[in-house]
Coordinates of C-alpha atoms in Angstrom, one line a residue:
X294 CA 0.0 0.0 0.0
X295 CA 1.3 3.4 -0.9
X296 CA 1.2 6.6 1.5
X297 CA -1.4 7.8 -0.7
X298 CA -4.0 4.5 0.2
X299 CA -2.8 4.8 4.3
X300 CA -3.4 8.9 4.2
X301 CA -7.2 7.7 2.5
X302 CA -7.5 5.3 4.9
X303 CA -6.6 7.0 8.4
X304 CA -8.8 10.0 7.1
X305 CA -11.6 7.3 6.4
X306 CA -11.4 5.6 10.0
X307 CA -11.2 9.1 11.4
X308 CA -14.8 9.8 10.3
X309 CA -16.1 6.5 11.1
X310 CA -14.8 6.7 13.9
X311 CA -16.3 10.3 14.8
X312 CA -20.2 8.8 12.8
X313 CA -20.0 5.9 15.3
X314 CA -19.3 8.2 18.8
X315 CA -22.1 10.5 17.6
X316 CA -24.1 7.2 17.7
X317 CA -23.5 6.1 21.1
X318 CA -24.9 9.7 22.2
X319 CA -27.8 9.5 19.8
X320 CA -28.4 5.5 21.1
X321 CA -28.8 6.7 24.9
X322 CA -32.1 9.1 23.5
X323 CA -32.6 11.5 26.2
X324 CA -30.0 10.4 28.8
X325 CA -29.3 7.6 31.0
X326 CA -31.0 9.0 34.1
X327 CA -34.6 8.8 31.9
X328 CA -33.8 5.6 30.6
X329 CA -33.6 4.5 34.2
X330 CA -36.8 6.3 35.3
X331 CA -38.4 4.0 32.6
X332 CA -37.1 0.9 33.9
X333 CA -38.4 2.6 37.4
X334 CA -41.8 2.7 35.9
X335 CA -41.5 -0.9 34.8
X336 CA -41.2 -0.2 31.1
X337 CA -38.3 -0.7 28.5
X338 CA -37.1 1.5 26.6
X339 CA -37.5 2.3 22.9
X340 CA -33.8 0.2 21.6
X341 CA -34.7 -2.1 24.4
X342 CA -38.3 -2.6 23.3
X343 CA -36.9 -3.3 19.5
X344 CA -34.0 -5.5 20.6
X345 CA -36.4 -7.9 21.8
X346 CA -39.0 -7.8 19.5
X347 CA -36.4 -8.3 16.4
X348 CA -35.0 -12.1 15.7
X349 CA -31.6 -12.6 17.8
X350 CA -28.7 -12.2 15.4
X351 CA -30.3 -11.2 12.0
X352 CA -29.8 -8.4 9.7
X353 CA -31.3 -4.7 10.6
X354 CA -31.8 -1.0 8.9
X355 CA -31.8 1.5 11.7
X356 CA -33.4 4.5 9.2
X357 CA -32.8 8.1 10.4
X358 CA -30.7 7.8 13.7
X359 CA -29.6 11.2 12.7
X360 CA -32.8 12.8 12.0
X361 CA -33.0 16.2 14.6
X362 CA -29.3 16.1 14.9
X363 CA -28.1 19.8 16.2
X364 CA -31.8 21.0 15.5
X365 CA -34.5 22.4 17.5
X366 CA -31.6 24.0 19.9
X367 CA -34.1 26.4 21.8
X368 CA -35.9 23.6 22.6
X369 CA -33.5 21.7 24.4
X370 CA -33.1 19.5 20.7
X371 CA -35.1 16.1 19.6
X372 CA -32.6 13.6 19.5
X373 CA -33.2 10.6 17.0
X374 CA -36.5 13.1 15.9
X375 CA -38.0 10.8 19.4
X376 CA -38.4 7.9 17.4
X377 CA -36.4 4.5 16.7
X378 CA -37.1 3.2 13.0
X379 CA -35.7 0.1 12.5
X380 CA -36.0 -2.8 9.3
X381 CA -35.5 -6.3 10.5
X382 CA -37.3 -9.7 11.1
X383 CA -40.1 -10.9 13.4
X384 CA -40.5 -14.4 13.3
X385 CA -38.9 -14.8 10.1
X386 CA -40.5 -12.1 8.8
X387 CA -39.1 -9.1 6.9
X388 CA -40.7 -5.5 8.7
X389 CA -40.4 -2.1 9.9
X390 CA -41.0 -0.9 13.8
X391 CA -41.7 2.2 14.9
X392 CA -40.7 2.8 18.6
X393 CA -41.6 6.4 20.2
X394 CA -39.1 6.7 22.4
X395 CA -40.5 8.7 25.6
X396 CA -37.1 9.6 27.5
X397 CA -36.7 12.3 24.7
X398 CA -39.4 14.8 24.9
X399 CA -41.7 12.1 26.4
X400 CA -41.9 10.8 22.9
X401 CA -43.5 14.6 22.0
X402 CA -44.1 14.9 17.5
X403 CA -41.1 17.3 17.4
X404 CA -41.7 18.2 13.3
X405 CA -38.8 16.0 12.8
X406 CA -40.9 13.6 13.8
X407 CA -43.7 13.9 11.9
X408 CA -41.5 13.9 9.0
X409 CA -39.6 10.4 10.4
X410 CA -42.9 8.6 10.8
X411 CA -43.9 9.5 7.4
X412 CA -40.9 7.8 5.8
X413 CA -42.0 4.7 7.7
X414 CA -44.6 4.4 6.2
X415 CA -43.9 5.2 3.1
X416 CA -41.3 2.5 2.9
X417 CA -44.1 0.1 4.0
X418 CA -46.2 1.3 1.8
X419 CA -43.8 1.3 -1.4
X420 CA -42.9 -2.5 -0.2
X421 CA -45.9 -4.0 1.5
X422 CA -44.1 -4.1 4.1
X423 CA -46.0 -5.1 7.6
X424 CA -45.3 -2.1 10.1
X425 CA -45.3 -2.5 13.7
X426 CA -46.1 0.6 16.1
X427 CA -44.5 0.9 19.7
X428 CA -46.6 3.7 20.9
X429 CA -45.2 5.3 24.0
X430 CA -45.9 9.3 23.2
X431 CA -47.3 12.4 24.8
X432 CA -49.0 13.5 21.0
X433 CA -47.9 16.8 19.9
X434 CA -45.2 19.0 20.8
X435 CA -47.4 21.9 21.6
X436 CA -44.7 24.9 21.2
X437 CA -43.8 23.8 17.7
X438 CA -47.6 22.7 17.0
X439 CA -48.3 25.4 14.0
X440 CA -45.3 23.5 12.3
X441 CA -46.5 19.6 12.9
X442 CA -50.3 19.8 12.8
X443 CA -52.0 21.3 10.2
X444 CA -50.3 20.6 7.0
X445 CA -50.9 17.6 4.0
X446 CA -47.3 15.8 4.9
X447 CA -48.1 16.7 9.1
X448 CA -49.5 14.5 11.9
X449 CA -52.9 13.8 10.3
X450 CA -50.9 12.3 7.5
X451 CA -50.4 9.5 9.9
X452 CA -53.5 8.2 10.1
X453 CA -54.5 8.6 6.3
X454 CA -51.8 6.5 5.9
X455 CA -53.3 3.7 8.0
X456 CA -56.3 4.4 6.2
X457 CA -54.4 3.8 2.8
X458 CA -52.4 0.7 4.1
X459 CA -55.5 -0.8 5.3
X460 CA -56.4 -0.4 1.8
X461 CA -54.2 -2.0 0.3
X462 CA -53.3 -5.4 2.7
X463 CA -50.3 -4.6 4.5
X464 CA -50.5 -5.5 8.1
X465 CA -50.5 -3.4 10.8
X466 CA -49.8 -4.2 14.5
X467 CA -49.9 -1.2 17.6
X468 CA -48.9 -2.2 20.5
X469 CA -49.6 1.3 23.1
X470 CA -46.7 0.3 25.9
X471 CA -47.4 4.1 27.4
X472 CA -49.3 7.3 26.4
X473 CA -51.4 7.1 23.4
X474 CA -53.4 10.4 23.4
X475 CA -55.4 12.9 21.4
X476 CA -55.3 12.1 17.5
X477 CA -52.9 9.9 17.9
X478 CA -55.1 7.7 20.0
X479 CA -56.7 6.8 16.1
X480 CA -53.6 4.6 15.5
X481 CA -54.4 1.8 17.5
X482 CA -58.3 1.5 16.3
X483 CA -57.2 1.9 12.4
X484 CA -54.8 -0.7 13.2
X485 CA -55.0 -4.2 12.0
X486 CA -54.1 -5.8 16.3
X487 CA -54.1 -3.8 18.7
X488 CA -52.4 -4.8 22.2
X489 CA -52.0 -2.7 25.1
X490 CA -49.8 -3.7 28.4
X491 CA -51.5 -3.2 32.4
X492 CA -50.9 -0.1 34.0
X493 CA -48.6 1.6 31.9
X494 CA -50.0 1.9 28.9
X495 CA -53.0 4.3 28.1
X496 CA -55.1 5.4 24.9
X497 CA -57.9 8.5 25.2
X498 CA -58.8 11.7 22.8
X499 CA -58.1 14.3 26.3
X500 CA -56.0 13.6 29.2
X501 CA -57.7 14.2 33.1
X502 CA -56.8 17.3 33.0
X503 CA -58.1 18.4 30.1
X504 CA -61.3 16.3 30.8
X505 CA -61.6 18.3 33.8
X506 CA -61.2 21.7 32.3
X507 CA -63.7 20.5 29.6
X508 CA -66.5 18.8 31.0
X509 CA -65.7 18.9 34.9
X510 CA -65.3 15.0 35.4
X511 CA -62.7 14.2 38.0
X512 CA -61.8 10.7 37.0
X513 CA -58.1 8.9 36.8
X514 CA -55.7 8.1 33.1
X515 CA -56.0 4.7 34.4
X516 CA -59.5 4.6 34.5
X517 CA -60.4 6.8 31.9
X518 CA -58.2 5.0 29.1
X519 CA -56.3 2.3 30.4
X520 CA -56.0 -1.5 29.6
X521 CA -58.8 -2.6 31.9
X522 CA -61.1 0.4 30.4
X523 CA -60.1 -0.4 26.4
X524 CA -59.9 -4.5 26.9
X525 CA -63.0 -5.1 28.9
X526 CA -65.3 -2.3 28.0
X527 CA -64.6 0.3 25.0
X528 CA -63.2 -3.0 23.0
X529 CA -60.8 -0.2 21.2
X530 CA -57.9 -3.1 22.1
X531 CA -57.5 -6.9 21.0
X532 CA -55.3 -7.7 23.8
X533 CA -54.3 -7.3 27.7
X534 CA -50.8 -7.5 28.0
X535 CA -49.3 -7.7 31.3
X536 CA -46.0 -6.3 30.9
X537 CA -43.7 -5.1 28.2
X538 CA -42.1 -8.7 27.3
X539 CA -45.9 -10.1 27.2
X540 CA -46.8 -7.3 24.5
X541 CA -43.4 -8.0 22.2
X542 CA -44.1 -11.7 22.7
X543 CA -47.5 -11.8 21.3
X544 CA -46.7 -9.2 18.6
X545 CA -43.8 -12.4 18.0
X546 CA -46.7 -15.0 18.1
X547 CA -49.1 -13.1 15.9
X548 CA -46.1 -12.7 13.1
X549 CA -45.4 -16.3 12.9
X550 CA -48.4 -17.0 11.9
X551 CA -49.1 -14.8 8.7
X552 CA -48.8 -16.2 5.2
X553 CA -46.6 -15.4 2.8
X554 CA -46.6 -12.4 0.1
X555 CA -47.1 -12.3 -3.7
X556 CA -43.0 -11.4 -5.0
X557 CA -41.6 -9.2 -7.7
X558 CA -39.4 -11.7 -8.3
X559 CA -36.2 -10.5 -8.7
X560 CA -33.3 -12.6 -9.6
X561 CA -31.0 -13.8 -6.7
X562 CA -28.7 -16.8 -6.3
X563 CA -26.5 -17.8 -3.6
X564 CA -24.3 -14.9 -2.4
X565 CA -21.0 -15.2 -2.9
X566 CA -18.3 -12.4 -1.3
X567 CA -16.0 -10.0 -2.8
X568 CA -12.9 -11.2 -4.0
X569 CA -11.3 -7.8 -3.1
X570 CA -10.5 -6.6 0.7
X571 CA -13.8 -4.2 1.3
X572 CA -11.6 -2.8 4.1
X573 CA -9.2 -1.0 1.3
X574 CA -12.5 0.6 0.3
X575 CA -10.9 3.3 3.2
X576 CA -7.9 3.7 1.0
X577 CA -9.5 4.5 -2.4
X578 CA -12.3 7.2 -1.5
X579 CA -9.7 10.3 -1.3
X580 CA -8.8 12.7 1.9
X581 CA -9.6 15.6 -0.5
X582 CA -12.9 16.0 -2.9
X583 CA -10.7 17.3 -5.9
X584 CA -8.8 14.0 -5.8
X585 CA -9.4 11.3 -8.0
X586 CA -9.8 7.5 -8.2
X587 CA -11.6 4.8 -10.2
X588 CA -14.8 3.9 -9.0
X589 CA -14.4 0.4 -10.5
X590 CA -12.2 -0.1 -7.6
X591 CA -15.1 0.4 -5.6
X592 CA -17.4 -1.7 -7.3
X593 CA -15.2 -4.4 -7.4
X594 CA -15.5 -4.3 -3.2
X595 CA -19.1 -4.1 -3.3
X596 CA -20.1 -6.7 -5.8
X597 CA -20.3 -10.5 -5.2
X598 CA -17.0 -12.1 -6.2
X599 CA -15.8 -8.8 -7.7
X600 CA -17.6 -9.5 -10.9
X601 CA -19.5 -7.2 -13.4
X602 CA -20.2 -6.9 -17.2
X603 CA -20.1 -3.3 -18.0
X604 CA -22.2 -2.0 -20.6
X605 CA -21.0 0.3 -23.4
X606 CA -17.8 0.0 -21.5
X607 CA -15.8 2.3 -24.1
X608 CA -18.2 4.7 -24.6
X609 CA -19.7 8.0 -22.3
X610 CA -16.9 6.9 -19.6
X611 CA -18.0 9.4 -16.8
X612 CA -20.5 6.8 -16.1
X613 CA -20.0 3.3 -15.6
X614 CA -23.2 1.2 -15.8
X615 CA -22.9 -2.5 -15.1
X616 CA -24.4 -5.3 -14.1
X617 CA -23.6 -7.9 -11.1
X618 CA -24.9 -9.1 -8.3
X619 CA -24.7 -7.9 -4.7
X620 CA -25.5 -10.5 -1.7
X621 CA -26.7 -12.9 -4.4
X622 CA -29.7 -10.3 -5.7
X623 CA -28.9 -9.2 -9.7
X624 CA -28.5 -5.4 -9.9
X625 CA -28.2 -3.0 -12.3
X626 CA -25.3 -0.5 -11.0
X627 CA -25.0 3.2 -12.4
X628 CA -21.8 5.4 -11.0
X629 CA -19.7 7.9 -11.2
X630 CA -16.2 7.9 -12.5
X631 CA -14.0 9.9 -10.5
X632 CA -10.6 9.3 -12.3
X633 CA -9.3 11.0 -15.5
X634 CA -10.3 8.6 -18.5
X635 CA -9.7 9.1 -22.3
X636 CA -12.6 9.1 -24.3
X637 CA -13.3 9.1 -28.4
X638 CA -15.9 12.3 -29.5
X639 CA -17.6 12.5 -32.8
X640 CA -15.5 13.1 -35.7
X641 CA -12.8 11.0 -34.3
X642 CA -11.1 13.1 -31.8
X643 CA -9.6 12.2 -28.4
X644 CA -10.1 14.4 -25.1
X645 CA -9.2 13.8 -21.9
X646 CA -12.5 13.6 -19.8
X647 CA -12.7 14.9 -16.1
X648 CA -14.2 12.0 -13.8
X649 CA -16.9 13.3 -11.6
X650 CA -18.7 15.5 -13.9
X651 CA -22.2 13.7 -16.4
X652 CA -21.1 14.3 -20.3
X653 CA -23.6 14.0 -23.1
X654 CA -22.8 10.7 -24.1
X655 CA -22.5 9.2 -20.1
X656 CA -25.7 10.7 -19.8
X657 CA -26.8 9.0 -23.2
X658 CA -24.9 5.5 -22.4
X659 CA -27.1 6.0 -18.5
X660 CA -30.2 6.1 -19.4
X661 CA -30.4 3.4 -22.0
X662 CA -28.8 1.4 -19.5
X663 CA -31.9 2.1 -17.4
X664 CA -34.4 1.4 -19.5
X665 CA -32.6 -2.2 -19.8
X666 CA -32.9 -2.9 -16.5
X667 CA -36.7 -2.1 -16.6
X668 CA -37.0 -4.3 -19.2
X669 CA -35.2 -7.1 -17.4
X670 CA -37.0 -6.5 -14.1
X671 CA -33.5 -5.7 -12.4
X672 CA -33.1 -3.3 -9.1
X673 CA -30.9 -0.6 -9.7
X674 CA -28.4 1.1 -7.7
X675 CA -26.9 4.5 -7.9
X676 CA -23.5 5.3 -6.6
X677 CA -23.3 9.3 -6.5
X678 CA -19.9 11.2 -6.8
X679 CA -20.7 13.8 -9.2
X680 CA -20.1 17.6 -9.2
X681 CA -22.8 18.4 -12.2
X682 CA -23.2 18.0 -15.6
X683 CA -20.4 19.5 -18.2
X684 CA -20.7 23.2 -18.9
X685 CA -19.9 25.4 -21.7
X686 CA -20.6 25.9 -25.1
X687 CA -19.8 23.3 -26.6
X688 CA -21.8 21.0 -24.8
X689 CA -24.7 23.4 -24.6
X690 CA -24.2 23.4 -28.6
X691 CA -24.1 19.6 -27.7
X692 CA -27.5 19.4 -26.5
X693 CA -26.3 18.7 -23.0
X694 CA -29.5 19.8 -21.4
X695 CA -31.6 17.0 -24.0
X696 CA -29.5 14.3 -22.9
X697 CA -29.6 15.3 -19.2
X698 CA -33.5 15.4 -19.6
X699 CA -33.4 11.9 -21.4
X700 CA -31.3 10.4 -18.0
X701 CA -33.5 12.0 -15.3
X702 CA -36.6 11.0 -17.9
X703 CA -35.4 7.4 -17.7
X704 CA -34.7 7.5 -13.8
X705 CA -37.9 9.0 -12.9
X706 CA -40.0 6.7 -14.7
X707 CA -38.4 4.1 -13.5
X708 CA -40.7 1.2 -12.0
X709 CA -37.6 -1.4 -10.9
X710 CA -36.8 -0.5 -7.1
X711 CA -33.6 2.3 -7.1
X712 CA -31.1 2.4 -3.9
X713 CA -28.8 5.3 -3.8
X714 CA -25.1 5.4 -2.6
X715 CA -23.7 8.9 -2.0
X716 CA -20.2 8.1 -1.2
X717 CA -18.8 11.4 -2.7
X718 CA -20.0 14.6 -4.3
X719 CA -23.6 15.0 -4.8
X720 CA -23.5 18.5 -6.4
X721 CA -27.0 20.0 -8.4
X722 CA -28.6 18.4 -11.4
X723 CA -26.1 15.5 -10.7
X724 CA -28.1 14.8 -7.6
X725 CA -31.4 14.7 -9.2
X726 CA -30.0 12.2 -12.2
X727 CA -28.2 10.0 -10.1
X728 CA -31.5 9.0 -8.0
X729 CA -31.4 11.9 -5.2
X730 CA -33.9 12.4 -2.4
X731 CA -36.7 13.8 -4.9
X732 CA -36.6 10.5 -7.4
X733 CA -38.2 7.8 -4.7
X734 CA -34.8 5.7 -3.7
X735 CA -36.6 3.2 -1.8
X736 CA -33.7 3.8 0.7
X737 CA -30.9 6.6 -0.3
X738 CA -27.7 6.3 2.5
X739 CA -24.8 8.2 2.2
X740 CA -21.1 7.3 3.2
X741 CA -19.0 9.8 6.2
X742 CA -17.7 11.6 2.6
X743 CA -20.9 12.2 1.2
X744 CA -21.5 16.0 0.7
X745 CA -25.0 17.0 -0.7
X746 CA -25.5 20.6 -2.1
X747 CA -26.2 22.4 -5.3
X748 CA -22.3 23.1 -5.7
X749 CA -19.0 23.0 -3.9
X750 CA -18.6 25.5 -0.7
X751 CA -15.6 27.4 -2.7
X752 CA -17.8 27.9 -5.4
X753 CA -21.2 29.1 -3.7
X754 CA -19.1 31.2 -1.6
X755 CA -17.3 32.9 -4.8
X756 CA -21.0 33.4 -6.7
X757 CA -22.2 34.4 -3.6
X758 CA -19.3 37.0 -2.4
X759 CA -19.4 38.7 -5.4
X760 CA -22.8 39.2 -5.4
X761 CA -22.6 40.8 -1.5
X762 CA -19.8 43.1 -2.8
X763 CA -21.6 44.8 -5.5
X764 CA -24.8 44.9 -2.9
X765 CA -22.4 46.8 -0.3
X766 CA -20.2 48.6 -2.9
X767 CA -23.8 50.0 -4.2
X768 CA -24.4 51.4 -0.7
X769 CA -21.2 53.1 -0.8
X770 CA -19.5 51.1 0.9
X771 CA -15.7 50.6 0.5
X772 CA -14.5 46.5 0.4
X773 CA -10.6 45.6 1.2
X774 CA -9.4 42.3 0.3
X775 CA -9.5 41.2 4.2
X776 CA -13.1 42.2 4.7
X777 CA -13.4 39.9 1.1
X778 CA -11.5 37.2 2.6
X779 CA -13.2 37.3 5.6
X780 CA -16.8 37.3 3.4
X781 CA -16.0 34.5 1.4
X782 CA -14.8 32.4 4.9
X783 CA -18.1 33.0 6.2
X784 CA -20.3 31.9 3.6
X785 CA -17.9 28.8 2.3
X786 CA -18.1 28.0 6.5
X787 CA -22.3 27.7 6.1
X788 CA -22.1 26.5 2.9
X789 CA -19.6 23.3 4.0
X790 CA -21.9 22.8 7.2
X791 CA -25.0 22.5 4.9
X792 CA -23.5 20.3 3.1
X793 CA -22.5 17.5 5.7
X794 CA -23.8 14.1 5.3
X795 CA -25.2 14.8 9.4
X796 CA -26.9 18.2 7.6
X797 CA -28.6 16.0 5.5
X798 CA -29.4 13.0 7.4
X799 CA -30.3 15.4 10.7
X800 CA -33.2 16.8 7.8
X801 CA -33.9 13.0 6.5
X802 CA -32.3 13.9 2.9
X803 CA -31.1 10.6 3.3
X804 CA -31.8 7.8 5.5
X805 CA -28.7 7.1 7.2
X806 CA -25.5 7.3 7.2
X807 CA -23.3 4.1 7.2
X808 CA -19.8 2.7 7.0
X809 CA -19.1 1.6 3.9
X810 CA -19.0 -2.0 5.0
X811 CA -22.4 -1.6 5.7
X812 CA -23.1 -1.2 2.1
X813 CA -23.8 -4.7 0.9
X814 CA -26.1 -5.2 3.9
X815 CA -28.1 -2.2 3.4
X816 CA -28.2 -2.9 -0.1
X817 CA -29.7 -6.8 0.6
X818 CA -32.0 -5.8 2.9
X819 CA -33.2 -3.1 0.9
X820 CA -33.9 -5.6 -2.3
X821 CA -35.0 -8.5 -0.1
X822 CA -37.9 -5.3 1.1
X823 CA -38.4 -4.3 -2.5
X824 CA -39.1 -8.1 -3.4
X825 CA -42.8 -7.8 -1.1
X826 CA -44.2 -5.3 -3.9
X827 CA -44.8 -6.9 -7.3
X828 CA -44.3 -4.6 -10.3
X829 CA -47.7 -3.3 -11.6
X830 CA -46.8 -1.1 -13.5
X831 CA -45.9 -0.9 -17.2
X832 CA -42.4 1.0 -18.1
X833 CA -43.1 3.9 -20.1
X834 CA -40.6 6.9 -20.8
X835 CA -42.7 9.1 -22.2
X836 CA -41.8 11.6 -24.8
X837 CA -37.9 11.0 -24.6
X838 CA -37.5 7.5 -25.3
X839 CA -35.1 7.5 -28.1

């Protein structure tokens, strides 16, 4: 290994290293001391809750640990957004929980959370996946209320998405191991089982309180909505459960006992591992973003037994699409190249191509490659690093803009399942062609490196320096170099903490982020999810199909 590759690497550790002690403080919710008054109360908590509900030793998605990082700081922050999302297996069977967790906030719907929830369900909606609700929460977060309650994608959202699931066959299980109140007490009754555990847990439209404020009746929580009132009389709950392990057990029971789901049937085989050391993944991804490397390399780590057969190999070379297989399941892979490549143009000429940056003909090459896939029922996965598309006048003259239209046309339309990778760059119009946020990855994850913006912090803060200069200089105002200096500092500083991967997973831009080790995993599960939701729909490109 050369200094280069150990200089990659120790930069690489550092940052996992700095994801995973973030982690540990985001794993402990609101503290220690609450997690302990919830074991004093005879309850678990949220990660102990899931830990026993999931199968010992199998594979798991944690989606959004970051979500409310560093937000919400005049409210003492939301850690987690107040709610553990996790993808795993109940009996055997592929789902997503949804643990409030009540030492942050008492499980309070922070916006964050609102927005968290929301993904939930709309991975087990895209995937038919069943969904399993821990409800342990004190309803609304009644400072920030204007910005959770009102709106389409707010807290009622919640329950029109039961509604919808209902709808359409995907099982639902509540399980209310705490407070269950005001509109969120609709979750358990539009639920498919609902279970709720002695003493502890409660479910009712208005507290005691509240009930005595409205209507002058001095009556109890316990008596007014707890498991003896909703088991025995109201009939709003299928089950007593007598502690916390009684209520996970029989959402366990009930699981092993459902029947299996119609398939898309996509193609897997036995997995087989990379022949290539993931580990020296570290040492390829660069200590600097103006570095390059060859995202083969890369690929060559991720797939199984380091084989691919790369389409149009030869031609549009800032992309690489290929197929292989990754934990056994066939992909389709679409990335980046990062390194300098030589590339023939029209009329015979040779160039030296910038890695990194979408040409015409990558974008051409890309999108064919897409359709393909659709039309083999293959799962495709993007792996960003990009800084844009090429500029200038002769690719305008090129028709850059049409072929960049045909890619995201192709992408968009897309009715295979798409995961996205950001391990580098994810910069602009490169982030909407290369599956971002806004295109439906059914999970999008990002590596320690990935930085998401519409451009690079040096160049925002350039554009946007010399548009503050000519605002001052117009106000008469007289602009030394230092006071430049110190301009452009201050906006590159913003614009490089926007564009951190915890920026964008704090916000829910992406789902997680994850050590790059963790990519084959994610990837699995993710396919293995995709696999509940038969295709129904008929690939169509619309007006840009040749």
């Amino acid at each position: 290994m050369n200094l280069e590759f150990n200089k990659n690497e120790d930069t690489m550790r550092q940052l996992i290293s700095q994801m995973e002690q973030r982690l540990q403080q985001i794993y402990l919710g609101g503290g220690k001391a609450r997690i302990e008054k919830q074991h004093e109360q005879g309850k678990m908590s949220a990660r102990e809750r899931i830990d026993f509900l999931l199968d010992k030793d199998s594979a798991r998605f944690e989606m959004g640990a970051f979500a409310g990082y560093e937000m919400y700081p005049e409210h003492g922050g939301c850690t987690g957004g107040g709610v553990v999302i996790m993808i795993g297996y109940v009996s055997g069977k592929q789902c997503i929980v949804v643990a409030n967790d009540a030492t942050v906030k008492a499980g309070a719907w922070f916006p964050i959370t609102g927005k968290k929830n929301l993904r939930a369900q709309e991975i087990a909606m895209e995937n038919k996946l069943p969904i399993i609700y821990l409800v342990d929460s004190a309803g609304v977060y009644l400072p920030l209320q204007d910005e959770i309650f009102p709106d389409k994608e707010h807290f009622g959202r919640i329950f029109r998405n039961n509604a919808v699931m209902s709808s359409m066959g995907i099982l639902q299980i509540a399980a209310v191991m705490g407070s269950c109140v005001a509109g969120g007490a609709y979750l358990p009754i539009m639920s498919d089982e609902a279970m709720i555990v002695d003493k502890t847990g409660s479910i009712f439209l208005a507290g005691s309180y509240l009930v005595k404020a409205a209507v002058g009746e001095n009556i109890d929580n316990e008596t007014l909505g707890g498991a003896t009132t909703h088991c025995e009389i109201s009939g709003v709950t299928d089950y007593k459960c007598k502690d916390d392990q009684d209520c996970l057990s029989r959402i366990r029971n009930i699981m092993s006992k459902i029947g299996d789901y119609d398939k898309a049937g996509f193609n897997r085989i036995t997995p087989v591992a990379p022949v290539k050391d993931q580990k020296e993944i570290y040492g390829i991804i660069p200590d600097t973003r103006d570095k390059q490397y060859d995202a083969h390399e890369i690929i060559e780590r991720l797939v199984d037994g380091g084989s691919h057969e790369e389409y149009k190999e030869l031609y549009g070379q800032s992309i690489i699409c290929t197929y292989a297989r990754i934990d056994g399941w066939a992909v389709g892979i679409v990335a980046n190249q990062r390194k300098i490549v030589k590339g023939k143009k029209p009329g015979g000429s040779t160039e030296m191509q910038f890695g990194g940056v979408i040409y015409s003909d990558s974008a051409d090459k890309a999108a064919r490659f897409i359709m393909n896939c659709n039309q083999k029922k293959i799962p495709l996965v993007f792996i960003q690093d990009a800084t844009g598309f090429m500029v200038g006048s002769r690719s305008e003259q090129g028709g850059i803009i049409k072929d960049g239209a045909k890619l995201v046309n192709a992408m968009a339309n897309s009715v295979v399942p798409k995961f996205t990778i950001i391990i580098g760059n994810s910069y602009g119009a490169a982030n909407y062609a290369m599956c971002g946020k806004a295109y439906d990855p059914r999970l999008i994850v990002g590596w320690p490196t990935a930085c998401i913006a519409v451009m690079g912090g040096s160049q925002a803060a350039k554009v946007l320096v010399q548009i503050e200069i000519s605002t001052l200089k117009a106000k008469g105002e007289e602009i030394t170099p230092k006071k430049e200096e110190e301009l452009f500092n201050k906006i590159k500083d913003r614009y490089d903490r926007q564009a951190s991967p915890y920026y964008a997973a704090s916000r829910l831009w992406i789902d997680a982020i994850i050590d790059p080790l963790e990519t084959r995993k994610v990837l699995s599960i993710g396919i293995e999810m995709a696999n509940h939701a038969p295709i129904e729909k008929k690939y169509n490109v619309g007006i840009l199909q040749t």
